[in-house]
Amino acid sequence: TWDRFYSGYEGIEAQLKLGSFKLTPMWAKLHTSTRPNGKYDAYETSIAALYDNSNRNLQVGVYYSVKEVESSDTLYGSGSQKVNLIDVFVKKEYDDFSVALEIPMLSGEINNLYTNNDADFDANAFILETKYHLNSKWDIGLNAGQVKGDDGSSDSFEGMYLNPNYKKSAIMFKYNTHAFMDSTAGADIYNSSMVNTTYAQLLAKYHSGEWTWKMSMMWATANEVAKTGDDFYDHDKKAIVAALADQSDELGYEFDLAFDYKLNPDIVFSVMLG
């Protein structure tokens, strides 16, 4: 619900299953620019390994992918890229308590970044979600995470952008504030990702008949901030900017309240306040 972005892949994959283990190798052509020539291609090769044991209430997954963008392809602008992604996922349930941890790690090389300079990728994030089922009416939980940001140096890029559909609050991280003032074609206020932050969120959910009430309190701080006279990386503009003032690392607090009312099995009314 409320997802605004999708990913499209054209390729081939296979699923190999043995007991609780499943392997999924995949190859996909992401994009071809202008001509049927290898220089104009972007493609991705990956393999996902998942251990899913329902008897032990345990899931462990590893995703490894190599994305290659050739020198003349325009999917991500200009310049070639070779990027590796390793994503580790673990989820365990103990009776009424569950805990899940995901660690995406991005590395590789990109050309023509930072005004035609080559740069390396070195980015990661730690994402934690927990939930405790108190009784038939109440669930409580804690979410927390650390998502790296870029410090503005020109020899590497350290910013990790999470999937733009992964939003944990009603206001914070939900909007690209720079896009509100950008009149160029394609500016999208919803094209915003969780990046450059350390955050924590307390949640509670109350069920009563057709009603479901959801409450949360979130706190967040920035990992990288601007300092007067120095260059810094603007994670909304996606550009290096000269800082005219010191920037606070405090991103703020947010309180959210929402409810769903299930009128019948086919119709649900939702209201949210942040």
mmCIF file of C-alpha atoms in Angstrom, residues 8-163:
data_model
loop_
_atom_site.group_PDB
_atom_site.id
_atom_site.type_symbol
_atom_site.label_atom_id
_atom_site.label_comp_id
_atom_site.label_asym_id
_atom_site.label_seq_id
_atom_site.Cartn_x
_atom_site.Cartn_y
_atom_site.Cartn_z
ATOM 1 C CA GLY A 8 11.409 -3.998 -14.164
ATOM 2 C CA TYR A 9 13.787 -6.753 -15.243
ATOM 3 C CA GLU A 10 13.885 -8.580 -18.582
ATOM 4 C CA GLY A 11 15.942 -11.716 -18.343
ATOM 5 C CA ILE A 12 15.972 -15.303 -17.171
ATOM 6 C CA GLU A 13 16.182 -16.977 -13.782
ATOM 7 C CA ALA A 14 16.005 -20.476 -12.321
ATOM 8 C CA GLN A 15 14.892 -21.732 -8.916
ATOM 9 C CA LEU A 16 16.741 -24.686 -7.411
ATOM 10 C CA LYS A 17 15.255 -26.091 -4.207
ATOM 11 C CA LEU A 18 16.620 -28.719 -1.843
ATOM 12 C CA GLY A 19 14.808 -29.103 1.472
ATOM 13 C CA SER A 20 14.908 -25.773 3.286
ATOM 14 C CA PHE A 21 17.441 -24.305 0.848
ATOM 15 C CA LYS A 22 16.603 -22.398 -2.323
ATOM 16 C CA LEU A 23 19.031 -20.975 -4.901
ATOM 17 C CA THR A 24 17.907 -18.440 -7.517
ATOM 18 C CA PRO A 25 20.455 -17.483 -10.200
ATOM 19 C CA MET A 26 19.418 -14.665 -12.569
ATOM 20 C CA TRP A 27 20.662 -12.734 -15.611
ATOM 21 C CA ALA A 28 18.860 -9.625 -16.867
ATOM 22 C CA LYS A 29 19.278 -6.921 -19.481
ATOM 23 C CA LEU A 30 18.391 -3.657 -17.734
ATOM 24 C CA HIS A 31 18.740 -1.228 -20.608
ATOM 25 C CA THR A 32 20.043 -0.710 -24.142
ATOM 26 C CA SER A 33 20.719 2.758 -25.505
ATOM 27 C CA THR A 34 20.220 3.670 -29.160
ATOM 28 C CA ARG A 35 22.189 0.905 -30.869
ATOM 29 C CA PRO A 36 22.423 -2.917 -30.652
ATOM 30 C CA ASN A 37 26.039 -2.671 -29.600
ATOM 31 C CA GLY A 38 27.685 -3.944 -26.409
ATOM 32 C CA LYS A 39 28.887 -0.437 -25.520
ATOM 33 C CA TYR A 40 25.274 0.671 -25.006
ATOM 34 C CA ASP A 41 24.132 -2.055 -22.591
ATOM 35 C CA ALA A 42 23.404 -2.312 -18.895
ATOM 36 C CA TYR A 43 22.875 -5.715 -17.343
ATOM 37 C CA GLU A 44 22.901 -7.532 -14.020
ATOM 38 C CA THR A 45 23.891 -11.044 -12.926
ATOM 39 C CA SER A 46 22.906 -12.281 -9.480
ATOM 40 C CA ILE A 47 22.309 -15.263 -7.251
ATOM 41 C CA ALA A 48 20.094 -15.418 -4.183
ATOM 42 C CA ALA A 49 20.493 -18.128 -1.531
ATOM 43 C CA LEU A 50 17.740 -18.592 1.050
ATOM 44 C CA TYR A 51 17.482 -20.958 4.009
ATOM 45 C CA ASP A 52 13.865 -21.034 5.223
ATOM 46 C CA ASN A 53 13.121 -23.481 8.041
ATOM 47 C CA SER A 54 9.542 -23.132 9.314
ATOM 48 C CA ASN A 55 10.153 -25.712 12.056
ATOM 49 C CA ARG A 56 12.892 -23.559 13.570
ATOM 50 C CA ASN A 57 11.191 -20.255 12.616
ATOM 51 C CA LEU A 58 14.432 -19.164 10.980
ATOM 52 C CA GLN A 59 15.213 -17.441 7.681
ATOM 53 C CA VAL A 60 18.733 -16.672 6.464
ATOM 54 C CA GLY A 61 19.364 -15.171 3.041
ATOM 55 C CA VAL A 62 22.296 -13.857 1.011
ATOM 56 C CA TYR A 63 21.930 -11.930 -2.247
ATOM 57 C CA TYR A 64 24.927 -11.271 -4.484
ATOM 58 C CA SER A 65 24.752 -9.294 -7.707
ATOM 59 C CA VAL A 66 27.086 -7.696 -10.232
ATOM 60 C CA LYS A 67 25.673 -4.787 -12.232
ATOM 61 C CA GLU A 68 27.634 -3.627 -15.279
ATOM 62 C CA VAL A 69 26.892 -0.462 -17.227
ATOM 63 C CA GLU A 70 28.912 0.041 -20.398
ATOM 64 C CA SER A 71 30.540 3.334 -21.345
ATOM 65 C CA SER A 72 27.858 4.573 -23.781
ATOM 66 C CA ASP A 73 24.714 3.478 -21.919
ATOM 67 C CA THR A 74 22.518 6.287 -20.555
ATOM 68 C CA LEU A 75 20.440 4.478 -17.896
ATOM 69 C CA TYR A 76 22.326 6.172 -15.044
ATOM 70 C CA GLY A 77 23.645 9.173 -16.922
ATOM 71 C CA SER A 78 27.019 8.813 -18.610
ATOM 72 C CA GLY A 79 30.042 6.698 -17.869
ATOM 73 C CA SER A 80 30.631 3.030 -17.177
ATOM 74 C CA GLN A 81 29.931 1.299 -13.873
ATOM 75 C CA LYS A 82 30.659 -2.032 -12.277
ATOM 76 C CA VAL A 83 28.912 -2.405 -8.937
ATOM 77 C CA ASN A 84 28.724 -5.363 -6.553
ATOM 78 C CA LEU A 85 25.920 -5.745 -4.029
ATOM 79 C CA ILE A 86 26.008 -8.210 -1.140
ATOM 80 C CA ASP A 87 22.834 -8.234 0.960
ATOM 81 C CA VAL A 88 22.601 -10.403 4.097
ATOM 82 C CA PHE A 89 19.237 -11.064 5.765
ATOM 83 C CA VAL A 90 18.386 -12.943 8.986
ATOM 84 C CA LYS A 91 14.985 -13.362 10.659
ATOM 85 C CA LYS A 92 14.228 -15.410 13.769
ATOM 86 C CA GLU A 93 10.990 -15.894 15.698
ATOM 87 C CA TYR A 94 10.775 -16.927 19.354
ATOM 88 C CA ASP A 95 7.152 -17.632 20.301
ATOM 89 C CA ASP A 96 5.652 -14.104 20.432
ATOM 90 C CA PHE A 97 8.905 -12.259 19.627
ATOM 91 C CA SER A 98 10.537 -11.795 16.218
ATOM 92 C CA VAL A 99 13.750 -10.049 15.185
ATOM 93 C CA ALA A 100 15.060 -9.348 11.671
ATOM 94 C CA LEU A 101 18.348 -7.835 10.498
ATOM 95 C CA GLU A 102 19.410 -6.828 6.992
ATOM 96 C CA ILE A 103 22.857 -5.602 5.929
ATOM 97 C CA PRO A 104 23.276 -4.394 2.314
ATOM 98 C CA MET A 105 26.876 -3.703 1.222
ATOM 99 C CA LEU A 106 27.685 -1.893 -2.025
ATOM 100 C CA SER A 107 31.110 -1.719 -3.664
ATOM 101 C CA GLY A 108 32.544 -1.131 -7.113
ATOM 102 C CA GLU A 109 33.696 1.523 -9.530
ATOM 103 C CA ILE A 110 31.987 4.325 -11.445
ATOM 104 C CA ASN A 111 33.365 6.623 -14.123
ATOM 105 C CA ASN A 112 32.472 10.279 -14.705
ATOM 106 C CA LEU A 113 31.336 10.915 -11.151
ATOM 107 C CA TYR A 114 32.079 14.294 -9.535
ATOM 108 C CA THR A 115 32.701 16.218 -12.788
ATOM 109 C CA ASN A 116 34.383 13.472 -14.808
ATOM 110 C CA ASN A 117 36.450 11.983 -11.988
ATOM 111 C CA ASP A 118 36.431 8.223 -11.425
ATOM 112 C CA ALA A 119 35.320 7.052 -8.000
ATOM 113 C CA ASP A 120 34.807 3.898 -5.964
ATOM 114 C CA PHE A 121 31.613 2.782 -4.230
ATOM 115 C CA ASP A 122 31.917 1.829 -0.562
ATOM 116 C CA ALA A 123 28.496 1.987 1.088
ATOM 117 C CA ASN A 124 26.469 -0.060 3.557
ATOM 118 C CA ALA A 125 23.519 0.002 5.914
ATOM 119 C CA PHE A 126 22.264 -1.876 8.974
ATOM 120 C CA ILE A 127 18.491 -2.300 9.308
ATOM 121 C CA LEU A 128 16.828 -3.853 12.370
ATOM 122 C CA GLU A 129 13.137 -4.632 12.913
ATOM 123 C CA THR A 130 11.646 -6.305 15.997
ATOM 124 C CA LYS A 131 8.103 -7.133 17.095
ATOM 125 C CA TYR A 132 6.577 -8.530 20.283
ATOM 126 C CA HIS A 133 3.008 -9.880 20.408
ATOM 127 C CA LEU A 134 1.782 -8.895 23.892
ATOM 128 C CA ASN A 135 -1.713 -10.334 23.599
ATOM 129 C CA SER A 136 -4.647 -10.625 21.171
ATOM 130 C CA LYS A 137 -4.978 -6.815 21.048
ATOM 131 C CA TRP A 138 -1.473 -5.362 21.359
ATOM 132 C CA ASP A 139 1.762 -5.615 19.346
ATOM 133 C CA ILE A 140 4.811 -3.490 20.114
ATOM 134 C CA GLY A 141 8.105 -3.156 18.275
ATOM 135 C CA LEU A 142 11.401 -1.373 17.801
ATOM 136 C CA ASN A 143 12.951 -0.432 14.460
ATOM 137 C CA ALA A 144 16.466 0.971 14.187
ATOM 138 C CA GLY A 145 19.098 1.453 11.551
ATOM 139 C CA GLN A 146 22.219 3.155 10.320
ATOM 140 C CA VAL A 147 22.444 4.141 6.642
ATOM 141 C CA LYS A 148 25.734 5.612 5.466
ATOM 142 C CA GLY A 149 25.989 8.990 3.778
ATOM 143 C CA ASP A 150 28.658 10.478 1.551
ATOM 144 C CA ASP A 151 31.147 12.892 3.126
ATOM 145 C CA GLY A 152 31.754 14.903 -0.054
ATOM 146 C CA SER A 153 35.256 13.677 -0.819
ATOM 147 C CA SER A 154 35.860 13.082 -4.514
ATOM 148 C CA ASP A 155 37.768 9.784 -4.459
ATOM 149 C CA SER A 156 34.898 7.536 -3.303
ATOM 150 C CA PHE A 157 31.144 7.501 -2.790
ATOM 151 C CA GLU A 158 29.886 6.176 0.561
ATOM 152 C CA GLY A 159 26.159 6.996 0.416
ATOM 153 C CA MET A 160 23.700 4.080 0.615
ATOM 154 C CA TYR A 161 20.198 4.841 -0.719
ATOM 155 C CA LEU A 162 17.563 2.364 0.437
ATOM 156 C CA ASN A 163 14.659 1.396 -1.834
#
